[in-house]
PDB file of C-alpha atoms in Angstrom:
ATOM      1  CA  MET B  22      73.613  12.300 122.138  1.00 54.00           C
ATOM      2  CA  LYS B  23      71.575  14.993 120.340  1.00 54.00           C
ATOM      3  CA  ARG B  24      69.056  14.101 117.717  1.00 55.00           C
ATOM      4  CA  THR B  25      69.164  15.925 114.408  1.00 55.00           C
ATOM      5  CA  ALA B  26      66.099  17.319 112.661  1.00 55.00           C
ATOM      6  CA  ALA B  27      65.650  14.173 110.587  1.00 55.00           C
ATOM      7  CA  GLY B  28      65.588  12.040 113.724  1.00 53.00           C
ATOM      8  CA  SER B  29      68.707  10.041 112.947  1.00 53.00           C
ATOM      9  CA  SER B  30      71.143   9.095 115.641  1.00 53.00           C
ATOM     10  CA  ARG B  31      74.208  10.597 113.966  1.00 54.00           C
ATOM     11  CA  SER B  32      76.464  12.739 116.054  1.00 53.00           C
ATOM     12  CA  PRO B  33      76.222  16.428 115.051  1.00 56.00           C
ATOM     13  CA  SER B  34      80.005  16.853 115.147  1.00 55.00           C
ATOM     14  CA  SER B  35      80.617  14.118 112.619  1.00 54.00           C
ATOM     15  CA  GLY B  36      78.628  14.137 109.402  1.00 56.00           C
ATOM     16  CA  ARG B  37      79.993  10.761 108.347  1.00 55.00           C
ATOM     17  CA  ARG B  38      78.074   7.537 108.423  1.00 56.00           C
ATOM     18  CA  LYS B  39      79.757   4.388 109.516  1.00 56.00           C
ATOM     19  CA  THR B  40      79.801   1.346 107.291  1.00 56.00           C
ATOM     20  CA  ALA B  41      79.277  -2.184 108.532  1.00 57.00           C
ATOM     21  CA  ALA B  42      83.000  -2.607 109.158  1.00 57.00           C
ATOM     22  CA  GLY B  43      83.153   0.629 111.168  1.00 55.00           C
ATOM     23  CA  ARG B  44      85.042   2.655 108.546  1.00 53.00           C
ATOM     24  CA  SER B  45      83.744   5.975 107.380  1.00 53.00           C
ATOM     25  CA  ARG B  46      82.752   6.323 103.753  1.00 55.00           C
ATOM     26  CA  ARG B  47      84.453   9.676 103.180  1.00 56.00           C
ATOM     27  CA  GLY B  48      87.871   8.656 104.433  1.00 52.00           C
ATOM     28  CA  GLY B  49      88.269   5.711 102.094  1.00 51.00           C
ATOM     29  CA  ARG B  50      91.165   4.939  99.813  1.00 55.00           C
ATOM     30  CA  LYS B  51      92.657   7.650  97.699  1.00 62.00           C
ATOM     31  CA  ALA B  52      92.112   7.225  93.999  1.00 67.00           C
ATOM     32  CA  SER B  53      95.150   5.469  92.591  1.00 81.00           C
ATOM     33  CA  ARG B  54      96.830   7.450  89.850  1.00 84.00           C
ATOM     34  CA  SER B  55      98.847   6.044  87.025  1.00 92.00           C
ATOM     35  CA  LEU B  56     102.597   6.353  86.869  1.00 91.00           C
ATOM     36  CA  SER B  57     102.430   8.530  83.767  1.00 90.00           C
ATOM     37  CA  ALA B  58     100.091  10.984  85.550  1.00 89.00           C
ATOM     38  CA  LEU B  59     102.475  11.195  88.507  1.00 88.00           C
ATOM     39  CA  VAL B  60     105.498  11.763  86.242  1.00 86.00           C
ATOM     40  CA  ALA B  61     103.632  14.417  84.238  1.00 86.00           C
ATOM     41  CA  GLU B  62     102.647  16.209  87.448  1.00 88.00           C
ATOM     42  CA  LEU B  63     106.242  16.076  88.709  1.00 84.00           C
ATOM     43  CA  VAL B  64     107.618  17.435  85.434  1.00 86.00           C
ATOM     44  CA  VAL B  65     105.141  20.305  85.258  1.00 88.00           C
ATOM     45  CA  GLN B  66     105.533  21.355  88.891  1.00 91.00           C
ATOM     46  CA  THR B  67     109.335  21.486  89.136  1.00 92.00           C
ATOM     47  CA  TYR B  68     111.650  24.137  87.720  1.00 93.00           C
ATOM     48  CA  PHE B  69     113.842  21.554  85.988  1.00 92.00           C
ATOM     49  CA  GLY B  70     110.777  19.948  84.440  1.00 92.00           C
ATOM     50  CA  ARG B  71     109.504  23.232  83.056  1.00 92.00           C
ATOM     51  CA  VAL B  72     112.943  24.022  81.603  1.00 94.00           C
ATOM     52  CA  LEU B  73     113.051  20.553  80.041  1.00 92.00           C
ATOM     53  CA  LEU B  74     109.580  20.958  78.534  1.00 92.00           C
ATOM     54  CA  THR B  75     110.517  24.370  77.143  1.00 93.00           C
ATOM     55  CA  ALA B  76     113.682  22.980  75.548  1.00 96.00           C
ATOM     56  CA  LEU B  77     111.769  20.059  74.029  1.00 95.00           C
ATOM     57  CA  LEU B  78     109.111  22.400  72.672  1.00 95.00           C
ATOM     58  CA  ALA B  79     111.754  24.699  71.148  1.00 95.00           C
ATOM     59  CA  ALA B  80     113.495  21.709  69.524  1.00 97.00           C
ATOM     60  CA  LEU B  81     110.165  20.517  68.114  1.00 97.00           C
ATOM     61  CA  VAL B  82     109.376  23.954  66.656  1.00 96.00           C
ATOM     62  CA  ILE B  83     112.839  24.214  65.073  1.00 96.00           C
ATOM     63  CA  ALA B  84     112.519  20.723  63.605  1.00 96.00           C
ATOM     64  CA  LEU B  85     109.106  21.550  62.147  1.00 96.00           C
ATOM     65  CA  ASP B  86     110.501  24.788  60.697  1.00 96.00           C
ATOM     66  CA  LEU B  87     113.258  22.821  58.993  1.00 95.00           C
ATOM     67  CA  LEU B  88     110.730  20.398  57.553  1.00 96.00           C
ATOM     68  CA  VAL B  89     108.498  23.199  56.270  1.00 96.00           C
ATOM     69  CA  SER B  90     111.373  25.172  54.767  1.00 96.00           C
ATOM     70  CA  ARG B  91     112.817  22.059  53.042  1.00 95.00           C
ATOM     71  CA  ASN B  92     116.389  23.021  53.993  1.00 90.00           C
ATOM     72  CA  GLN B  93     116.122  26.468  52.411  1.00 96.00           C
ATOM     73  CA  TYR B  94     117.925  28.317  55.167  1.00 94.00           C
ATOM     74  CA  ASP B  95     116.771  31.804  54.197  1.00 96.00           C
ATOM     75  CA  LEU B  96     113.126  30.670  54.460  1.00 96.00           C
ATOM     76  CA  PHE B  97     113.921  28.813  57.698  1.00 96.00           C
ATOM     77  CA  PHE B  98     115.313  31.942  59.351  1.00 97.00           C
ATOM     78  CA  ILE B  99     112.398  34.073  58.152  1.00 97.00           C
ATOM     79  CA  ILE B 100     109.876  31.608  59.619  1.00 96.00           C
ATOM     80  CA  LEU B 101     111.879  31.297  62.846  1.00 96.00           C
ATOM     81  CA  GLY B 102     112.172  35.083  63.158  1.00 97.00           C
ATOM     82  CA  ILE B 103     108.420  35.535  62.728  1.00 97.00           C
ATOM     83  CA  GLU B 104     107.778  32.873  65.377  1.00 96.00           C
ATOM     84  CA  MET B 105     110.240  34.529  67.786  1.00 96.00           C
ATOM     85  CA  ILE B 106     108.593  37.936  67.325  1.00 98.00           C
ATOM     86  CA  PHE B 107     105.152  36.398  67.863  1.00 97.00           C
ATOM     87  CA  THR B 108     106.374  34.599  71.020  1.00 95.00           C
ATOM     88  CA  ALA B 109     107.983  37.776  72.363  1.00 97.00           C
ATOM     89  CA  ILE B 110     104.731  39.700  71.853  1.00 97.00           C
ATOM     90  CA  LEU B 111     102.723  36.979  73.622  1.00 96.00           C
ATOM     91  CA  LEU B 112     105.127  36.879  76.578  1.00 94.00           C
ATOM     92  CA  TRP B 113     105.102  40.667  76.814  1.00 95.00           C
ATOM     93  CA  LEU B 114     101.288  40.722  76.833  1.00 95.00           C
ATOM     94  CA  LYS B 115     101.194  37.957  79.449  1.00 94.00           C
ATOM     95  CA  MET B 116     103.577  39.922  81.678  1.00 94.00           C
ATOM     96  CA  LEU B 117     101.620  43.140  81.113  1.00 93.00           C
ATOM     97  CA  LEU B 118      98.281  41.541  81.987  1.00 93.00           C
ATOM     98  CA  ARG B 119      99.668  39.727  85.031  1.00 90.00           C
ATOM     99  CA  HIS B 120     100.788  42.971  86.705  1.00 75.00           C
ATOM    100  CA  GLU B 121      97.440  44.702  86.343  1.00 66.00           C
TER     101      GLU B 121
END
């Protein structure tokens, strides 16, 4: 077995130290994640999850517009139209910057 510069008896191919039980410290247990973190990751990473999040976000925006406009439908449609134009501009800029 080769000796390293520090004079330890570790093998050069394995940079891991053994614990008293013979297990390596690096290969220990994976950090347990909560159920809500796993569900959130699943929702964000799947196509269906992204569509669901988009639909929920659109419903939330429409509900907030109705609350702000106090059931005055002409004001509601003006606010919604401005938001749609703003969203279209943002998506267009995102697509334009992604292709460059």
